[in-house]
PDB file of C-alpha atoms in Angstrom:
ATOM      1  CA  MET A  16      90.172 106.577 104.379  1.00 94.00           C
ATOM      2  CA  GLN A  17      90.369 106.902 108.250  1.00 98.00           C
ATOM      3  CA  VAL A  18      93.447 105.515 109.537  1.00 98.00           C
ATOM      4  CA  LEU A  19      93.968 104.825 113.271  1.00 99.00           C
ATOM      5  CA  VAL A  20      97.557 105.377 114.380  1.00 99.00           C
ATOM      6  CA  ILE A  21      98.932 103.723 117.484  1.00 99.00           C
ATOM      7  CA  SER A  22     102.230 103.071 118.775  1.00 98.00           C
ATOM      8  CA  ASP A  23     103.710 101.646 122.190  1.00 98.00           C
ATOM      9  CA  ILE A  24     100.869  99.770 123.516  1.00 98.00           C
ATOM     10  CA  HIS A  25     103.144  97.802 125.695  1.00 98.00           C
ATOM     11  CA  ALA A  26     100.790  94.567 126.604  1.00 98.00           C
ATOM     12  CA  ASN A  27      98.167  97.352 128.009  1.00 98.00           C
ATOM     13  CA  LEU A  28      94.974  95.780 126.731  1.00 98.00           C
ATOM     14  CA  THR A  29      92.851  98.070 128.893  1.00 98.00           C
ATOM     15  CA  ALA A  30      94.324 101.232 127.238  1.00 98.00           C
ATOM     16  CA  LEU A  31      94.155  99.636 123.742  1.00 98.00           C
ATOM     17  CA  GLU A  32      90.486  98.865 124.088  1.00 98.00           C
ATOM     18  CA  ALA A  33      89.797 102.470 125.292  1.00 98.00           C
ATOM     19  CA  VAL A  34      91.415 103.879 122.362  1.00 98.00           C
ATOM     20  CA  LEU A  35      89.532 101.557 119.861  1.00 98.00           C
ATOM     21  CA  SER A  36      86.331 102.355 121.357  1.00 98.00           C
ATOM     22  CA  ASP A  37      87.103 106.362 121.190  1.00 98.00           C
ATOM     23  CA  ALA A  38      88.464 106.301 117.674  1.00 98.00           C
ATOM     24  CA  GLY A  39      84.797 105.126 116.408  1.00 97.00           C
ATOM     25  CA  ARG A  40      84.631 103.970 112.740  1.00 97.00           C
ATOM     26  CA  ILE A  41      88.104 103.394 111.151  1.00 98.00           C
ATOM     27  CA  ASP A  42      89.218 101.898 107.753  1.00 98.00           C
ATOM     28  CA  ALA A  43      92.752 100.717 108.806  1.00 98.00           C
ATOM     29  CA  VAL A  44      95.125 100.593 111.571  1.00 98.00           C
ATOM     30  CA  TRP A  45      98.816 101.326 111.423  1.00 99.00           C
ATOM     31  CA  CYS A  46     100.463 100.049 114.463  1.00 99.00           C
ATOM     32  CA  LEU A  47     104.210 101.557 114.634  1.00 98.00           C
ATOM     33  CA  GLY A  48     105.627  98.953 117.090  1.00 98.00           C
ATOM     34  CA  ASP A  49     106.172  97.799 120.733  1.00 98.00           C
ATOM     35  CA  LEU A  50     103.064  95.893 121.010  1.00 98.00           C
ATOM     36  CA  VAL A  51     104.536  94.098 124.196  1.00 98.00           C
ATOM     37  CA  GLY A  52     106.982  94.917 127.052  1.00 96.00           C
ATOM     38  CA  TYR A  53     106.040  96.533 130.537  1.00 96.00           C
ATOM     39  CA  GLY A  54     102.330  95.474 130.615  1.00 98.00           C
ATOM     40  CA  PRO A  55     100.494  92.418 131.833  1.00 98.00           C
ATOM     41  CA  ASP A  56      98.732  91.437 128.441  1.00 98.00           C
ATOM     42  CA  PRO A  57     101.178  90.709 125.828  1.00 98.00           C
ATOM     43  CA  ASN A  58      99.177  87.603 124.415  1.00 98.00           C
ATOM     44  CA  GLU A  59      95.909  89.410 124.513  1.00 98.00           C
ATOM     45  CA  VAL A  60      97.108  92.651 122.911  1.00 98.00           C
ATOM     46  CA  ILE A  61      98.917  90.753 119.984  1.00 98.00           C
ATOM     47  CA  GLU A  62      95.663  88.880 119.217  1.00 98.00           C
ATOM     48  CA  ARG A  63      93.568  92.001 119.475  1.00 98.00           C
ATOM     49  CA  VAL A  64      95.874  93.857 117.006  1.00 98.00           C
ATOM     50  CA  ARG A  65      96.249  91.041 114.604  1.00 98.00           C
ATOM     51  CA  GLY A  66      92.443  91.288 114.131  1.00 98.00           C
ATOM     52  CA  LEU A  67      92.382  94.808 113.245  1.00 98.00           C
ATOM     53  CA  PRO A  68      91.150  96.102 109.795  1.00 98.00           C
ATOM     54  CA  ALA A  69      93.798  96.632 107.199  1.00 98.00           C
ATOM     55  CA  LEU A  70      96.596  96.420 109.550  1.00 98.00           C
ATOM     56  CA  LEU A  71     100.051  97.629 108.678  1.00 98.00           C
ATOM     57  CA  CYS A  72     102.160  96.772 111.769  1.00 98.00           C
ATOM     58  CA  LEU A  73     105.971  97.208 112.715  1.00 98.00           C
ATOM     59  CA  ILE A  74     108.283  95.505 115.321  1.00 98.00           C
ATOM     60  CA  GLY A  75     109.668  97.707 118.055  1.00 98.00           C
ATOM     61  CA  ASN A  76     112.777  97.207 120.396  1.00 97.00           C
ATOM     62  CA  HIS A  77     110.682  95.810 123.093  1.00 96.00           C
ATOM     63  CA  ASP A  78     109.068  93.074 120.762  1.00 97.00           C
ATOM     64  CA  GLN A  79     112.701  92.253 119.644  1.00 96.00           C
ATOM     65  CA  ALA A  80     113.779  91.816 123.258  1.00 94.00           C
ATOM     66  CA  ALA A  81     110.991  89.457 123.929  1.00 93.00           C
ATOM     67  CA  MET A  82     112.148  87.471 120.975  1.00 91.00           C
ATOM     68  CA  GLY A  83     115.810  87.502 122.178  1.00 89.00           C
ATOM     69  CA  ILE A  84     117.136  89.671 119.282  1.00 88.00           C
ATOM     70  CA  ILE A  85     118.251  92.537 121.505  1.00 83.00           C
ATOM     71  CA  PRO A  86     119.941  91.568 124.699  1.00 77.00           C
ATOM     72  CA  LEU A  87     118.325  92.621 128.158  1.00 74.00           C
ATOM     73  CA  SER A  88     121.595  94.128 129.066  1.00 77.00           C
ATOM     74  CA  ARG A  89     120.586  97.090 126.727  1.00 79.00           C
ATOM     75  CA  PHE A  90     117.525  97.778 129.037  1.00 78.00           C
ATOM     76  CA  ASN A  91     117.298  99.019 132.444  1.00 82.00           C
ATOM     77  CA  HIS A  92     116.563  96.563 135.306  1.00 85.00           C
ATOM     78  CA  ASP A  93     112.837  97.153 135.315  1.00 84.00           C
ATOM     79  CA  ALA A  94     112.446  96.904 131.611  1.00 86.00           C
ATOM     80  CA  GLY A  95     114.667  93.945 131.281  1.00 86.00           C
ATOM     81  CA  ALA A  96     112.834  92.142 133.945  1.00 91.00           C
ATOM     82  CA  ALA A  97     109.471  92.889 132.074  1.00 91.00           C
ATOM     83  CA  ALA A  98     110.936  91.650 128.903  1.00 91.00           C
ATOM     84  CA  ALA A  99     112.083  88.419 130.476  1.00 94.00           C
ATOM     85  CA  TRP A 100     108.708  87.884 131.941  1.00 97.00           C
ATOM     86  CA  THR A 101     107.152  88.619 128.520  1.00 97.00           C
ATOM     87  CA  THR A 102     109.386  85.942 126.710  1.00 96.00           C
ATOM     88  CA  HIS A 103     108.247  83.268 129.150  1.00 96.00           C
ATOM     89  CA  THR A 104     104.501  84.422 128.777  1.00 98.00           C
ATOM     90  CA  LEU A 105     104.092  84.800 125.059  1.00 98.00           C
ATOM     91  CA  THR A 106     102.486  81.910 123.227  1.00 98.00           C
ATOM     92  CA  PRO A 107     104.755  80.424 120.365  1.00 97.00           C
ATOM     93  CA  GLU A 108     102.144  81.618 117.795  1.00 98.00           C
ATOM     94  CA  ASN A 109     102.365  85.181 119.145  1.00 98.00           C
ATOM     95  CA  LEU A 110     106.301  85.013 119.278  1.00 97.00           C
ATOM     96  CA  ALA A 111     106.207  83.813 115.551  1.00 97.00           C
ATOM     97  CA  TYR A 112     103.982  86.757 114.691  1.00 98.00           C
ATOM     98  CA  LEU A 113     106.245  89.284 116.126  1.00 98.00           C
ATOM     99  CA  ARG A 114     109.128  87.393 114.172  1.00 97.00           C
ATOM    100  CA  SER A 115     107.106  88.268 110.965  1.00 98.00           C
ATOM    101  CA  LEU A 116     106.789  91.954 111.430  1.00 98.00           C
ATOM    102  CA  PRO A 117     109.004  94.453 109.279  1.00 98.00           C
ATOM    103  CA  SER A 118     110.934  97.228 110.861  1.00 97.00           C
ATOM    104  CA  LYS A 119     110.073  99.759 108.375  1.00 98.00           C
ATOM    105  CA  ILE A 120     107.147 100.102 105.872  1.00 98.00           C
ATOM    106  CA  THR A 121     106.467 102.804 103.066  1.00 98.00           C
ATOM    107  CA  PHE A 122     102.795 103.230 101.908  1.00 97.00           C
ATOM    108  CA  GLU A 123     102.020 105.807  99.521  1.00 96.00           C
ATOM    109  CA  ASP A 124     103.290 109.162 100.761  1.00 98.00           C
ATOM    110  CA  PHE A 125     104.073 107.683 104.339  1.00 98.00           C
ATOM    111  CA  THR A 126     107.133 106.127 105.850  1.00 98.00           C
ATOM    112  CA  LEU A 127     106.459 104.053 109.114  1.00 98.00           C
ATOM    113  CA  ALA A 128     109.214 103.311 111.512  1.00 98.00           C
ATOM    114  CA  HIS A 129     109.283 102.513 115.219  1.00 98.00           C
ATOM    115  CA  GLY A 130     112.317 104.721 116.107  1.00 98.00           C
ATOM    116  CA  SER A 131     113.324 106.707 113.069  1.00 98.00           C
ATOM    117  CA  PRO A 132     113.648 106.213 109.269  1.00 98.00           C
ATOM    118  CA  ARG A 133     117.483 106.244 109.734  1.00 98.00           C
ATOM    119  CA  GLN A 134     117.493 103.734 112.496  1.00 98.00           C
ATOM    120  CA  PRO A 135     113.948 102.017 112.477  1.00 98.00           C
ATOM    121  CA  VAL A 136     114.184 100.115 115.759  1.00 96.00           C
ATOM    122  CA  TRP A 137     116.354 101.967 118.160  1.00 93.00           C
ATOM    123  CA  GLU A 138     117.052 105.632 117.495  1.00 98.00           C
ATOM    124  CA  TYR A 139     114.892 108.317 119.320  1.00 98.00           C
ATOM    125  CA  ILE A 140     113.821 111.551 117.530  1.00 98.00           C
ATOM    126  CA  LEU A 141     113.453 113.927 120.367  1.00 98.00           C
ATOM    127  CA  ASP A 142     115.020 117.159 119.187  1.00 97.00           C
ATOM    128  CA  LEU A 143     115.471 119.185 116.061  1.00 97.00           C
ATOM    129  CA  GLN A 144     119.117 118.078 115.315  1.00 96.00           C
ATOM    130  CA  THR A 145     118.045 114.365 115.164  1.00 98.00           C
ATOM    131  CA  ALA A 146     114.894 115.410 113.258  1.00 98.00           C
ATOM    132  CA  ASN A 147     117.053 117.243 110.639  1.00 96.00           C
ATOM    133  CA  VAL A 148     119.225 114.314 110.010  1.00 96.00           C
ATOM    134  CA  ASN A 149     116.369 111.985 109.665  1.00 97.00           C
ATOM    135  CA  PHE A 150     114.524 114.141 107.117  1.00 97.00           C
ATOM    136  CA  GLU A 151     117.375 113.120 104.809  1.00 95.00           C
ATOM    137  CA  SER A 152     116.553 109.392 105.495  1.00 97.00           C
ATOM    138  CA  PHE A 153     113.184 109.114 103.926  1.00 97.00           C
ATOM    139  CA  THR A 154     111.843 110.459 100.533  1.00 96.00           C
ATOM    140  CA  THR A 155     108.054 110.213 101.185  1.00 98.00           C
ATOM    141  CA  ASP A 156     106.117 113.423 102.245  1.00 97.00           C
ATOM    142  CA  TYR A 157     105.734 111.846 105.816  1.00 98.00           C
ATOM    143  CA  CYS A 158     107.133 109.827 108.365  1.00 98.00           C
ATOM    144  CA  LEU A 159     105.346 108.372 111.259  1.00 99.00           C
ATOM    145  CA  ILE A 160     107.202 107.007 114.315  1.00 98.00           C
ATOM    146  CA  GLY A 161     106.721 106.074 117.853  1.00 98.00           C
ATOM    147  CA  HIS A 162     109.205 104.855 120.560  1.00 98.00           C
ATOM    148  CA  SER A 163     109.676 107.929 122.702  1.00 98.00           C
ATOM    149  CA  HIS A 164     106.216 107.601 123.961  1.00 98.00           C
ATOM    150  CA  LEU A 165     105.908 111.458 123.564  1.00 98.00           C
ATOM    151  CA  PRO A 166     103.405 113.012 120.892  1.00 98.00           C
ATOM    152  CA  LEU A 167     105.554 115.170 118.683  1.00 98.00           C
ATOM    153  CA  ILE A 168     105.354 116.977 115.327  1.00 98.00           C
ATOM    154  CA  PHE A 169     108.443 118.041 113.448  1.00 98.00           C
ATOM    155  CA  ARG A 170     108.112 120.026 110.072  1.00 97.00           C
ATOM    156  CA  ARG A 171     110.537 120.970 107.322  1.00 95.00           C
ATOM    157  CA  GLN A 172     109.142 122.707 104.407  1.00 85.00           C
ATOM    158  CA  GLU A 173     112.238 123.319 102.384  1.00 78.00           C
ATOM    159  CA  ALA A 174     114.715 120.780 101.343  1.00 70.00           C
ATOM    160  CA  ASN A 175     117.476 123.066 102.522  1.00 71.00           C
ATOM    161  CA  GLY A 176     115.562 124.320 105.598  1.00 83.00           C
ATOM    162  CA  ARG A 177     115.514 123.378 109.290  1.00 91.00           C
ATOM    163  CA  ALA A 178     113.216 121.204 111.167  1.00 94.00           C
ATOM    164  CA  ARG A 179     110.685 123.015 113.145  1.00 95.00           C
ATOM    165  CA  LEU A 180     108.805 121.583 116.179  1.00 96.00           C
ATOM    166  CA  THR A 181     104.962 122.199 116.244  1.00 95.00           C
ATOM    167  CA  SER A 182     102.799 122.095 119.174  1.00 94.00           C
ATOM    168  CA  VAL A 183     100.267 119.151 119.596  1.00 96.00           C
ATOM    169  CA  ALA A 184      96.711 120.360 119.617  1.00 95.00           C
ATOM    170  CA  TRP A 185      94.620 117.563 121.183  1.00 97.00           C
ATOM    171  CA  GLY A 186      91.294 116.994 119.294  1.00 95.00           C
ATOM    172  CA  ASP A 187      91.984 119.443 116.598  1.00 97.00           C
ATOM    173  CA  ARG A 188      92.531 118.221 112.874  1.00 97.00           C
ATOM    174  CA  MET A 189      95.647 119.658 111.465  1.00 97.00           C
ATOM    175  CA  PRO A 190      96.167 119.775 107.907  1.00 97.00           C
ATOM    176  CA  LEU A 191      99.355 117.765 106.608  1.00 97.00           C
ATOM    177  CA  GLU A 192     102.052 119.782 104.821  1.00 95.00           C
ATOM    178  CA  PRO A 193     105.020 118.264 103.256  1.00 95.00           C
ATOM    179  CA  ARG A 194     107.469 117.432 104.877  1.00 96.00           C
ATOM    180  CA  MET A 195     106.602 116.155 108.516  1.00 98.00           C
ATOM    181  CA  ILE A 196     107.595 113.475 111.143  1.00 98.00           C
ATOM    182  CA  LEU A 197     104.622 112.627 113.304  1.00 98.00           C
ATOM    183  CA  ASN A 198     104.488 110.674 116.645  1.00 98.00           C
ATOM    184  CA  PRO A 199     101.122 109.823 117.916  1.00 98.00           C
ATOM    185  CA  GLY A 200     102.535 109.150 121.500  1.00 98.00           C
ATOM    186  CA  SER A 201     102.048 106.014 123.591  1.00 98.00           C
ATOM    187  CA  VAL A 202      98.735 104.059 123.941  1.00 98.00           C
ATOM    188  CA  GLY A 203      99.858 101.954 126.903  1.00 98.00           C
ATOM    189  CA  GLN A 204     102.596 103.964 128.593  1.00 97.00           C
ATOM    190  CA  PRO A 205     102.585 107.655 128.051  1.00 98.00           C
ATOM    191  CA  ARG A 206     105.552 109.753 129.269  1.00 97.00           C
ATOM    192  CA  ASP A 207     104.314 113.217 128.629  1.00 97.00           C
ATOM    193  CA  MET A 208     102.967 113.611 132.315  1.00 97.00           C
ATOM    194  CA  ASP A 209      99.302 112.755 131.206  1.00 98.00           C
ATOM    195  CA  PRO A 210      98.392 109.066 131.847  1.00 98.00           C
ATOM    196  CA  ARG A 211      95.606 109.114 129.214  1.00 98.00           C
ATOM    197  CA  ALA A 212      96.191 106.931 126.292  1.00 98.00           C
ATOM    198  CA  ALA A 213      97.512 108.837 123.235  1.00 98.00           C
ATOM    199  CA  TYR A 214      96.833 107.972 119.343  1.00 98.00           C
ATOM    200  CA  ALA A 215      96.023 109.814 116.283  1.00 98.00           C
ATOM    201  CA  LEU A 216      93.611 109.589 113.447  1.00 98.00           C
ATOM    202  CA  LEU A 217      94.860 110.107 110.059  1.00 98.00           C
ATOM    203  CA  ASP A 218      92.412 111.053 107.191  1.00 98.00           C
ATOM    204  CA  LEU A 219      94.064 110.293 103.960  1.00 98.00           C
ATOM    205  CA  LYS A 220      91.594 111.750 101.683  1.00 96.00           C
ATOM    206  CA  GLY A 221      91.198 114.883 103.739  1.00 97.00           C
ATOM    207  CA  GLU A 222      94.979 115.036 104.394  1.00 97.00           C
ATOM    208  CA  THR A 223      94.653 115.733 108.315  1.00 98.00           C
ATOM    209  CA  TRP A 224      96.179 114.540 111.404  1.00 98.00           C
ATOM    210  CA  GLU A 225      94.212 114.437 114.555  1.00 98.00           C
ATOM    211  CA  PRO A 226      96.106 113.805 117.899  1.00 98.00           C
ATOM    212  CA  ARG A 227      93.882 112.357 120.569  1.00 98.00           C
ATOM    213  CA  ARG A 228      93.680 111.294 124.140  1.00 98.00           C
ATOM    214  CA  VAL A 229      91.245 108.985 126.192  1.00 98.00           C
ATOM    215  CA  GLU A 230      91.007 107.911 129.742  1.00 98.00           C
ATOM    216  CA  TYR A 231      91.107 104.251 130.814  1.00 98.00           C
ATOM    217  CA  ASP A 232      91.019 102.424 134.060  1.00 98.00           C
ATOM    218  CA  VAL A 233      94.783 102.681 134.999  1.00 98.00           C
ATOM    219  CA  SER A 234      94.199 100.980 138.382  1.00 97.00           C
ATOM    220  CA  GLN A 235      92.888  97.673 136.832  1.00 97.00           C
ATOM    221  CA  VAL A 236      96.258  97.538 134.678  1.00 98.00           C
ATOM    222  CA  GLN A 237      98.083  98.111 137.840  1.00 98.00           C
ATOM    223  CA  GLU A 238      96.558  95.329 139.562  1.00 98.00           C
ATOM    224  CA  ARG A 239      97.277  93.070 136.812  1.00 98.00           C
ATOM    225  CA  MET A 240     100.960  93.955 136.716  1.00 98.00           C
ATOM    226  CA  LEU A 241     101.434  93.484 140.378  1.00 97.00           C
ATOM    227  CA  ARG A 242      99.476  90.124 140.388  1.00 97.00           C
ATOM    228  CA  ALA A 243     101.875  88.937 137.522  1.00 97.00           C
ATOM    229  CA  GLY A 244     105.010  89.827 139.618  1.00 96.00           C
ATOM    230  CA  LEU A 245     106.001  92.756 137.190  1.00 96.00           C
ATOM    231  CA  PRO A 246     107.961  95.646 138.580  1.00 95.00           C
ATOM    232  CA  GLU A 247     106.039  97.876 140.932  1.00 95.00           C
ATOM    233  CA  ARG A 248     107.731 100.905 139.446  1.00 92.00           C
ATOM    234  CA  GLN A 249     106.482 100.344 136.094  1.00 93.00           C
ATOM    235  CA  ALA A 250     102.942  99.875 137.692  1.00 95.00           C
ATOM    236  CA  MET A 251     103.162 103.145 139.554  1.00 94.00           C
ATOM    237  CA  ARG A 252     104.483 105.280 136.606  1.00 95.00           C
ATOM    238  CA  LEU A 253     101.162 104.587 134.588  1.00 97.00           C
ATOM    239  CA  LEU A 254      99.274 106.820 137.031  1.00 94.00           C
ATOM    240  CA  ALA A 255     101.583 109.744 136.419  1.00 90.00           C
ATOM    241  CA  GLY A 256     102.398 109.448 132.829  1.00 93.00           C
ATOM    242  CA  TRP A 257     106.035 109.461 133.122  1.00 87.00           C
TER     243      TRP A 257
END
């Protein structure tokens, strides 16, 4: 079973379409949250994701902000402005879909969370100390997360051991070894200084994880953002990947 793992699309339909085209044949899609926020295509992204095969989809913090669950004061000025625009732009049907999404899912050997298994919506796992604590917060072999917009792989092979950070090798199939925390990076707003959309292919039968990148027309997205009146800084950062 070939699973497309995506996260942090952030209303960037152009990047999402590039990922779907690049991924090829897939049997299922696992989306780790933040369908909306920042970008110009919130309705289009939600509707596209909803039609994907065998979908498992989580809610993210920007999704909750668009619904009014998280106050905009918790975001910086630009992110808050984009969230407010998103709230007014989303259709009632798509708002209802966001409300229906869970914050955490367990599927066979995998725990799915947007931020972390300990705090599914808001906590970032960026360092070994936070990873170590979170290894105690799930019992499956693997945990898939998003939220940071950074492709990251943490391993802890012994129950009393310490987490280790593993480098990401783009396009290489990496064997899965219990236990791991894996982040595919961001489809719609990467922050690792690489503007290409990031995602991963998970082969459940072969037990491999393949991180991937794909180019897309960033300028097209920037133009739509500026036409919509979204913050210019958020449009400009897409080109640099930060």
